[in-house]
PDB file of C-alpha atoms and ligand atoms in Angstrom:
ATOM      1  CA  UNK A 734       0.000   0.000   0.000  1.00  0.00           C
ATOM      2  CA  UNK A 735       1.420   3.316  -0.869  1.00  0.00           C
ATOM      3  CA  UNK A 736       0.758   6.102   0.928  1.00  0.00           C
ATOM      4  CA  UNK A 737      -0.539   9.914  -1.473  1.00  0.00           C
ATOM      5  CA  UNK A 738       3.227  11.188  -1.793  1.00  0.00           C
ATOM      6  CA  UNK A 739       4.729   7.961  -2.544  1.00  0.00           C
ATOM      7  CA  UNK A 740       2.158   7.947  -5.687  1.00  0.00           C
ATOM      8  CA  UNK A 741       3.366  11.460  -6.574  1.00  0.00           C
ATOM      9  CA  UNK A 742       7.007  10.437  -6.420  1.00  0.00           C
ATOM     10  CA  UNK A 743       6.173   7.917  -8.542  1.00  0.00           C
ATOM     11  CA  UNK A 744       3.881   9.773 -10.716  1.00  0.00           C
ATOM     12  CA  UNK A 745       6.952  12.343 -11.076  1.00  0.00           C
ATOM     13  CA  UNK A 746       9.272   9.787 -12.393  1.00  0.00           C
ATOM     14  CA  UNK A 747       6.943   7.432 -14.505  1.00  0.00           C
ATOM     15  CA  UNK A 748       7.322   6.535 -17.784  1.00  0.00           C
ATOM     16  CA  UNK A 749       4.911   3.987 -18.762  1.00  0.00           C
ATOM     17  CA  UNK A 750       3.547   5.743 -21.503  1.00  0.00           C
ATOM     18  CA  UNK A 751       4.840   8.107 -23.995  1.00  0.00           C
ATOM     19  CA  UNK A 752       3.207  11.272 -22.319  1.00  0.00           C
ATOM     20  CA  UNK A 753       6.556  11.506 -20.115  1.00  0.00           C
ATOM     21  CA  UNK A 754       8.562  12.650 -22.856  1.00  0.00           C
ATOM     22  CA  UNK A 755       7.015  15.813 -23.783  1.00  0.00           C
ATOM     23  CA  UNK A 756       5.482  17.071 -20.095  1.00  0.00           C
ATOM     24  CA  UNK A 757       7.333  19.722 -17.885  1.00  0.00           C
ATOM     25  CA  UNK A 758       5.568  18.643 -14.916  1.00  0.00           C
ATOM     26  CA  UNK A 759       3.668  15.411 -13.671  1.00  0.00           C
ATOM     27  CA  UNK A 760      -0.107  16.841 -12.103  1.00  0.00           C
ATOM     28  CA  UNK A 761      -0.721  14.559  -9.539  1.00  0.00           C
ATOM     29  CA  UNK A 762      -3.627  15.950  -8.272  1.00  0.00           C
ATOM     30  CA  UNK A 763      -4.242  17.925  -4.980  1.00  0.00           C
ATOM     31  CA  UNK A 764      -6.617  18.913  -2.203  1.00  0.00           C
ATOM     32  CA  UNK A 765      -7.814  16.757   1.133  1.00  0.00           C
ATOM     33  CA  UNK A 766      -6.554  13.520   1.783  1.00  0.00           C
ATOM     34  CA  UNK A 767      -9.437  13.044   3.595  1.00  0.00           C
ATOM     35  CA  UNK A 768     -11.950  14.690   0.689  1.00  0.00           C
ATOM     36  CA  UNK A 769     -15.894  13.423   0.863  1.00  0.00           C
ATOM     37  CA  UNK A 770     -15.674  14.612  -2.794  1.00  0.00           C
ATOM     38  CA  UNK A 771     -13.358  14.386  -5.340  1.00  0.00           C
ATOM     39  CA  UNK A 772     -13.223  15.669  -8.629  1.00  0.00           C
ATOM     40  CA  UNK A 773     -11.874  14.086 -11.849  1.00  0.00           C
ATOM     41  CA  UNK A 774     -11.136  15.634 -14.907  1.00  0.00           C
ATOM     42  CA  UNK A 775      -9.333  14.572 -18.401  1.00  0.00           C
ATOM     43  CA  UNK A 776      -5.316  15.646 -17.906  1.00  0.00           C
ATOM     44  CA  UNK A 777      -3.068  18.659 -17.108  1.00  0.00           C
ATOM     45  CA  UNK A 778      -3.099  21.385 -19.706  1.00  0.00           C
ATOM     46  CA  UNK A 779      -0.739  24.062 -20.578  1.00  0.00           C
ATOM     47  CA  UNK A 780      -1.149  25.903 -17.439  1.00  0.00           C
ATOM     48  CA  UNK A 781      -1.408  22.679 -15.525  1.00  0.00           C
ATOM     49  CA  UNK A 782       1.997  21.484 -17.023  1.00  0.00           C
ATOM     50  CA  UNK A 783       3.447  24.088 -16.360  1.00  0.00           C
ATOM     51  CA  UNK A 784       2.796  24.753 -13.023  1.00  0.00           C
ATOM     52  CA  UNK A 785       2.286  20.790 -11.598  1.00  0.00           C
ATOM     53  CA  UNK A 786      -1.016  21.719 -10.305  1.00  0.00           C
ATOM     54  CA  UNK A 787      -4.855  20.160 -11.741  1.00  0.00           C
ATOM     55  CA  UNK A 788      -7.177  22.451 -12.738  1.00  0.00           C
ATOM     56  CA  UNK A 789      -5.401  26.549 -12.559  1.00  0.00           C
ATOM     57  CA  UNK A 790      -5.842  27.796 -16.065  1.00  0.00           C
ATOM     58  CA  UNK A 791      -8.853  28.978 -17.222  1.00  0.00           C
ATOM     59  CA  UNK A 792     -11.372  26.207 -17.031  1.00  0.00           C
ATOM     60  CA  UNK A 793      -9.605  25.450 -13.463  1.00  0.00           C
ATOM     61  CA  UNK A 794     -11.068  29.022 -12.486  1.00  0.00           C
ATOM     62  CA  UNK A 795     -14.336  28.012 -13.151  1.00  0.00           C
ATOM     63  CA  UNK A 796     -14.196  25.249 -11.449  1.00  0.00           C
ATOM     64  CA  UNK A 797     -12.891  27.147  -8.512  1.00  0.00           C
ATOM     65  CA  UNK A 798     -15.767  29.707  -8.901  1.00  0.00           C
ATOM     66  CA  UNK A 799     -18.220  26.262  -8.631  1.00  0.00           C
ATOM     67  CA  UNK A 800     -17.082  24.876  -5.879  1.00  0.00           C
ATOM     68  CA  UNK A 801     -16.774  27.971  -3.695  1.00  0.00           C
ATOM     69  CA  UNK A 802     -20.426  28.795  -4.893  1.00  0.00           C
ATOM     70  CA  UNK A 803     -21.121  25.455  -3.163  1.00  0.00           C
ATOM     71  CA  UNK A 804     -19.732  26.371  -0.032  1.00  0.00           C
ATOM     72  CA  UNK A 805     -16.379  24.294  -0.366  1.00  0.00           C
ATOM     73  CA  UNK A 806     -12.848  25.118  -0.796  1.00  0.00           C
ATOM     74  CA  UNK A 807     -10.295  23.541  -3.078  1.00  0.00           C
ATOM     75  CA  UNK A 808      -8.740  22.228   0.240  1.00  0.00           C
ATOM     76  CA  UNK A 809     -11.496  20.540   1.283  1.00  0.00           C
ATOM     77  CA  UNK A 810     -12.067  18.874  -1.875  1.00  0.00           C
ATOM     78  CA  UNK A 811      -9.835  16.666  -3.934  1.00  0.00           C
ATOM     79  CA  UNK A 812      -8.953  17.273  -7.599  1.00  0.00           C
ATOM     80  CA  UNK A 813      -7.242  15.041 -10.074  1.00  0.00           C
ATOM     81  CA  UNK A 814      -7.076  14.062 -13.765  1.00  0.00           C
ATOM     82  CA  UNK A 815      -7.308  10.658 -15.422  1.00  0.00           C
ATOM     83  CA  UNK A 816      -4.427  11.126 -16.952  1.00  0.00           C
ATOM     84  CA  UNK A 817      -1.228  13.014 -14.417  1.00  0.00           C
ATOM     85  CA  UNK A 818       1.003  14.017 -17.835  1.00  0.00           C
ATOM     86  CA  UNK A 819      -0.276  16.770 -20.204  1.00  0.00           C
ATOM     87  CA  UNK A 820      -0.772  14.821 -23.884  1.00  0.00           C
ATOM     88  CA  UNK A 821       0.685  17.455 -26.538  1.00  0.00           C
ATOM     89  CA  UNK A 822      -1.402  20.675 -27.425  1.00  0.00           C
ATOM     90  CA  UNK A 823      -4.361  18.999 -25.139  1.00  0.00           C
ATOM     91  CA  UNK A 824      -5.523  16.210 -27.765  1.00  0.00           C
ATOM     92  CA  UNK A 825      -7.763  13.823 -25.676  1.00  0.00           C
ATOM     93  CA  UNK A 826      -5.668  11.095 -23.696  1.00  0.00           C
ATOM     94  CA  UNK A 827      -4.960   8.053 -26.438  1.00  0.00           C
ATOM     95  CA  UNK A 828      -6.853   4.989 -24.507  1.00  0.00           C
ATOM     96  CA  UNK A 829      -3.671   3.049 -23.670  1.00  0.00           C
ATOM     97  CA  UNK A 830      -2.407   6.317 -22.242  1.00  0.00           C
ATOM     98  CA  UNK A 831      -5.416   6.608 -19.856  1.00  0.00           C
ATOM     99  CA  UNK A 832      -5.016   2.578 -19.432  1.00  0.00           C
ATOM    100  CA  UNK A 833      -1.197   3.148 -17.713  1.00  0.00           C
ATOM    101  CA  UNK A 834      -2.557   5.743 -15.464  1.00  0.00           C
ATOM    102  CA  UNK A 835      -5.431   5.094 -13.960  1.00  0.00           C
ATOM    103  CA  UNK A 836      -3.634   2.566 -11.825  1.00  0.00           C
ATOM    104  CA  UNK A 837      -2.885   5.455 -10.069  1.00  0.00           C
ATOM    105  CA  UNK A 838      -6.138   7.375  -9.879  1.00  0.00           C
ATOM    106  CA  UNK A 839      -7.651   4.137  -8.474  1.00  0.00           C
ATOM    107  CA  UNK A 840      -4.876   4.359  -5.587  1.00  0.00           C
ATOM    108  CA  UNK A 841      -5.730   7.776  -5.090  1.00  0.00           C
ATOM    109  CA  UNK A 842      -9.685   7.207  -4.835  1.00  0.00           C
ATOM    110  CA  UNK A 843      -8.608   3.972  -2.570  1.00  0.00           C
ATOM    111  CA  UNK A 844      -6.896   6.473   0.361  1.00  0.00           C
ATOM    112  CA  UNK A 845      -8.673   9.426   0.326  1.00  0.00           C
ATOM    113  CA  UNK A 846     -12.119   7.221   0.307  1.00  0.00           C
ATOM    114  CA  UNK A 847     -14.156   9.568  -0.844  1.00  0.00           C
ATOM    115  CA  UNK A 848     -18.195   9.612  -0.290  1.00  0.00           C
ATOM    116  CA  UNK A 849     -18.407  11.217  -4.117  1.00  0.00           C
ATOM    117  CA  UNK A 850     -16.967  11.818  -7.413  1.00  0.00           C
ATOM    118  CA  UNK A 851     -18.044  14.089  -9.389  1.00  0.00           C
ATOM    119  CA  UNK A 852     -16.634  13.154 -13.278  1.00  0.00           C
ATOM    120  CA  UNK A 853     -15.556  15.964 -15.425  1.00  0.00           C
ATOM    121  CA  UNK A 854     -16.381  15.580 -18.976  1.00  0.00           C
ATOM    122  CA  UNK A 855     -16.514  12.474 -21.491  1.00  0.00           C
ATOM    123  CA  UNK A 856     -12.805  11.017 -20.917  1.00  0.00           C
ATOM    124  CA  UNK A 857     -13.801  10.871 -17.399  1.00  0.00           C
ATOM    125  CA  UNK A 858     -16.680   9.287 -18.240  1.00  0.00           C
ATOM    126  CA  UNK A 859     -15.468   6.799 -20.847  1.00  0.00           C
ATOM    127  CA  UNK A 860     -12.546   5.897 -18.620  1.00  0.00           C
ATOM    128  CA  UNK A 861     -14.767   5.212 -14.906  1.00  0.00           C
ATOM    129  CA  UNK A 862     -17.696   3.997 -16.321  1.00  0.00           C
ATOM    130  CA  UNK A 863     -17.020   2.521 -19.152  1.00  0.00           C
ATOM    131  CA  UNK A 864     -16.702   2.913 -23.262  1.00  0.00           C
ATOM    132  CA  UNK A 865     -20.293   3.612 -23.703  1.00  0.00           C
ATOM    133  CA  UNK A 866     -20.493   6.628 -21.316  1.00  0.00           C
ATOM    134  CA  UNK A 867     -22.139   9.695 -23.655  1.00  0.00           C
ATOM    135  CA  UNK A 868     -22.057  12.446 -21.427  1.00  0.00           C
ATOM    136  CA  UNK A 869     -25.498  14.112 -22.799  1.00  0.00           C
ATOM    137  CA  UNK A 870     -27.045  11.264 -21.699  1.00  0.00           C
ATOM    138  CA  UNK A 871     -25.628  10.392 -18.384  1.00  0.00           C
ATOM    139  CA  UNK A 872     -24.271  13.797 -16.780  1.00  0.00           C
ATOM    140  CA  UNK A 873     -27.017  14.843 -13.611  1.00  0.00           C
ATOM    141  CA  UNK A 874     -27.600  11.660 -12.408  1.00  0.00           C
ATOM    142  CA  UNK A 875     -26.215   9.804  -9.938  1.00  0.00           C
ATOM    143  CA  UNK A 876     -24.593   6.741 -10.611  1.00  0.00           C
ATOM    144  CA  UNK A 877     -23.980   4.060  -8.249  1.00  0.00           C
ATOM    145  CA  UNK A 878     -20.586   2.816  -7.982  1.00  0.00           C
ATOM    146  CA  UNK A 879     -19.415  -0.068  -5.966  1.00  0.00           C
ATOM    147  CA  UNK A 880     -19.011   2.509  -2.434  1.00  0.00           C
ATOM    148  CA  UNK A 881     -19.300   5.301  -4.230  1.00  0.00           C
ATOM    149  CA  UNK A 882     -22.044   7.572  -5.795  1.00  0.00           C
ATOM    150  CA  UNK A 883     -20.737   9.288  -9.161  1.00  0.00           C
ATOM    151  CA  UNK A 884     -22.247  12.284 -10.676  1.00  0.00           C
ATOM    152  CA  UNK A 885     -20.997  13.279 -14.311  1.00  0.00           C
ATOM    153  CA  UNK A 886     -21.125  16.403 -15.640  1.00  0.00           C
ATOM    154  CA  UNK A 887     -19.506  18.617 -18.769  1.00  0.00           C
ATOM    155  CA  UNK A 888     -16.013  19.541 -18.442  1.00  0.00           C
ATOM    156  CA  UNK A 889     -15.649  23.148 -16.911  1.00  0.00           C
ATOM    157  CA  UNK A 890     -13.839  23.712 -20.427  1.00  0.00           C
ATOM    158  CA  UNK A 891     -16.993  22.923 -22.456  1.00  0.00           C
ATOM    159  CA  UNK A 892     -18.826  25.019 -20.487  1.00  0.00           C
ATOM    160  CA  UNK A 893     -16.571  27.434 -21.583  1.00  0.00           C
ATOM    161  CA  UNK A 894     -17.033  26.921 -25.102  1.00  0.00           C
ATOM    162  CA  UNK A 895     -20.284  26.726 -24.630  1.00  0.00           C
ATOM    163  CA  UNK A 896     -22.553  28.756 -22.480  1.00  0.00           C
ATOM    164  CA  UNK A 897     -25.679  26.887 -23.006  1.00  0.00           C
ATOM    165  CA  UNK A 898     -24.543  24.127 -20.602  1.00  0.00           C
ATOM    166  CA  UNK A 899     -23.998  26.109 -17.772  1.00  0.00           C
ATOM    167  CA  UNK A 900     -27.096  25.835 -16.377  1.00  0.00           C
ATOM    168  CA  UNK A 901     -26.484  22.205 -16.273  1.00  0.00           C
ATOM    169  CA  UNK A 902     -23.305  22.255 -14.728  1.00  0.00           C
ATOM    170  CA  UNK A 903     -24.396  24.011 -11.771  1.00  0.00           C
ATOM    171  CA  UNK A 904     -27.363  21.734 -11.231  1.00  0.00           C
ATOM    172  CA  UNK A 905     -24.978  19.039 -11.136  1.00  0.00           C
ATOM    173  CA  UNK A 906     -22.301  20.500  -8.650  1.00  0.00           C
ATOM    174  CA  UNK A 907     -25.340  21.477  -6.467  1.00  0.00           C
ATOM    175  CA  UNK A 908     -27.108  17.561  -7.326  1.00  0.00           C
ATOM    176  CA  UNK A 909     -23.366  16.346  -5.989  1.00  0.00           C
ATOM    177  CA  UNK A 910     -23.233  18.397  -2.453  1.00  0.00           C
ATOM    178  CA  UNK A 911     -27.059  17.573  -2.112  1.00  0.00           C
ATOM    179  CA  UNK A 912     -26.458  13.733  -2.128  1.00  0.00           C
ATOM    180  CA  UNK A 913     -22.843  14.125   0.025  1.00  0.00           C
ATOM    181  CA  UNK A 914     -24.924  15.624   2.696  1.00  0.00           C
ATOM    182  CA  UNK A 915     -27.835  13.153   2.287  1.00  0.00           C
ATOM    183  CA  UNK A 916     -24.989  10.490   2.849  1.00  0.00           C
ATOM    184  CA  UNK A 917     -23.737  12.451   5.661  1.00  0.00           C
ATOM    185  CA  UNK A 918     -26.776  12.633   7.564  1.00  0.00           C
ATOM    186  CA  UNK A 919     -27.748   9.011   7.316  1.00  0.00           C
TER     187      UNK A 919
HETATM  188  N1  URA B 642      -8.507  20.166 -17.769  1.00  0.00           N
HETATM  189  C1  URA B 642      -8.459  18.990 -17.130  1.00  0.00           C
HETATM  190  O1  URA B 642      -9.121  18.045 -17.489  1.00  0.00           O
HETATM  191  N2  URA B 642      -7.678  18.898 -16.074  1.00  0.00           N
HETATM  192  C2  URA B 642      -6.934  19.886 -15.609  1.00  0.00           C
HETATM  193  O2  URA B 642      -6.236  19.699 -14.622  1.00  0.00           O
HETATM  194  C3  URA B 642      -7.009  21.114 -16.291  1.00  0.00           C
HETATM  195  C4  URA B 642      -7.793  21.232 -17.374  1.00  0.00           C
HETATM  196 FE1  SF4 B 643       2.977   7.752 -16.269  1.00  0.00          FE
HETATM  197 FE2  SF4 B 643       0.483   8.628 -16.335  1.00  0.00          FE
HETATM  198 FE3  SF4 B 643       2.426  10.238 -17.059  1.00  0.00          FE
HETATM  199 FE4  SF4 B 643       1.764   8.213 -18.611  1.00  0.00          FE
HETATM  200  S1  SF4 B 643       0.460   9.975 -18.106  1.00  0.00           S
HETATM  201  S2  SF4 B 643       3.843   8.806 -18.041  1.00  0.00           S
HETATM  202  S3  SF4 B 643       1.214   6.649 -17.108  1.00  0.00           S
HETATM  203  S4  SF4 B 643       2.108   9.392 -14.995  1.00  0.00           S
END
């Protein structure tokens, strides 16, 4: 069993797929190690590389602006990426690329226990639940997952590029706090 920094030393070293030769900076993710919810998004980006921190360009500001509307702090919460190396000028992980490192999401999701996930975007989607995750269809419910309860929604980014779907976005941060503190109280 390896404890969070171990899996960041080893994050910072690895080389099991070919995303370690172009990255400045492993993201291993960040927040609580004892987060009730954690949030997953796709990889690092430019900003992300750069700095060795998830989520601190410009969609990571929205999320910020989400989760402080719901009362949290990025402390409290957890924050990773399927994928810990950026892939080159933020293509969508290759699936044996997200296949090498999610060995190392599922130790993070193992210690920190978390009581929900909330999945950001498709690749999350595609890469927890499975190959036939559409995000349309799925994001704002609540999927039950082994211990945990999983709520998908668009990736901070899309909502970006699209302002239609941030009505949904914040009906699914709010959907993900409601259930943690139905969970709570029980
Ligand atoms: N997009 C992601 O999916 N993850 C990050 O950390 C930043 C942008
Ligand atoms: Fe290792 Fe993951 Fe980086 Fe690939 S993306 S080199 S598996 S840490």
């Amino acid at each position: 069993m390896y404890s969070l920094s171990e899996l960041e030393q080893l994050c910072s070293e690895c080389k099991k797929c070919r995303l370690c030769s172009t990255r400045k900076n492993a993201v291993f993710g960040e927040g609580s190690d004892r987060a009730d919810i954690m949030f997953i998004g796709e990889g690092p980006g430019e900003q992300e590389d750069l700095q060795g921190r998830p989520f601190v360009g410009k969609a990571g500001k929205l999320l910020d602006k989400g989760i402080e509307a719901l009362g949290l702090s990025r402390e409290s919460v957890y924050i990773a990426n399927i994928v810990k190396c950026r892939p080159p000028g933020n293509r969508v992980p290759e699936d044996d690329e997200a296949a090498s490192c999610i060995e190392y999401l599922r130790w993070q999701v193992k210690l920190i226990d978390p009581k929900v996930i909330v999945l950001l975007g498709s690749t999350a989607g595609r890469n927890i639940i499975g190959k036939d995750f559409r995000i349309t269809r799925q994001r704002g419910n609540v999927i039950e997952f082994g211990k945990f309860k999983i709520v998908p929604t668009y990736h901070p980014a899309a909502v970006l590029r699209d302002d239609t779907k941030k009505a949904d976005f914040w009906s699914d941060l709010k959907l993900a706090v409601k259930i943690y503190g139905q969970i709570k109280n029980c």
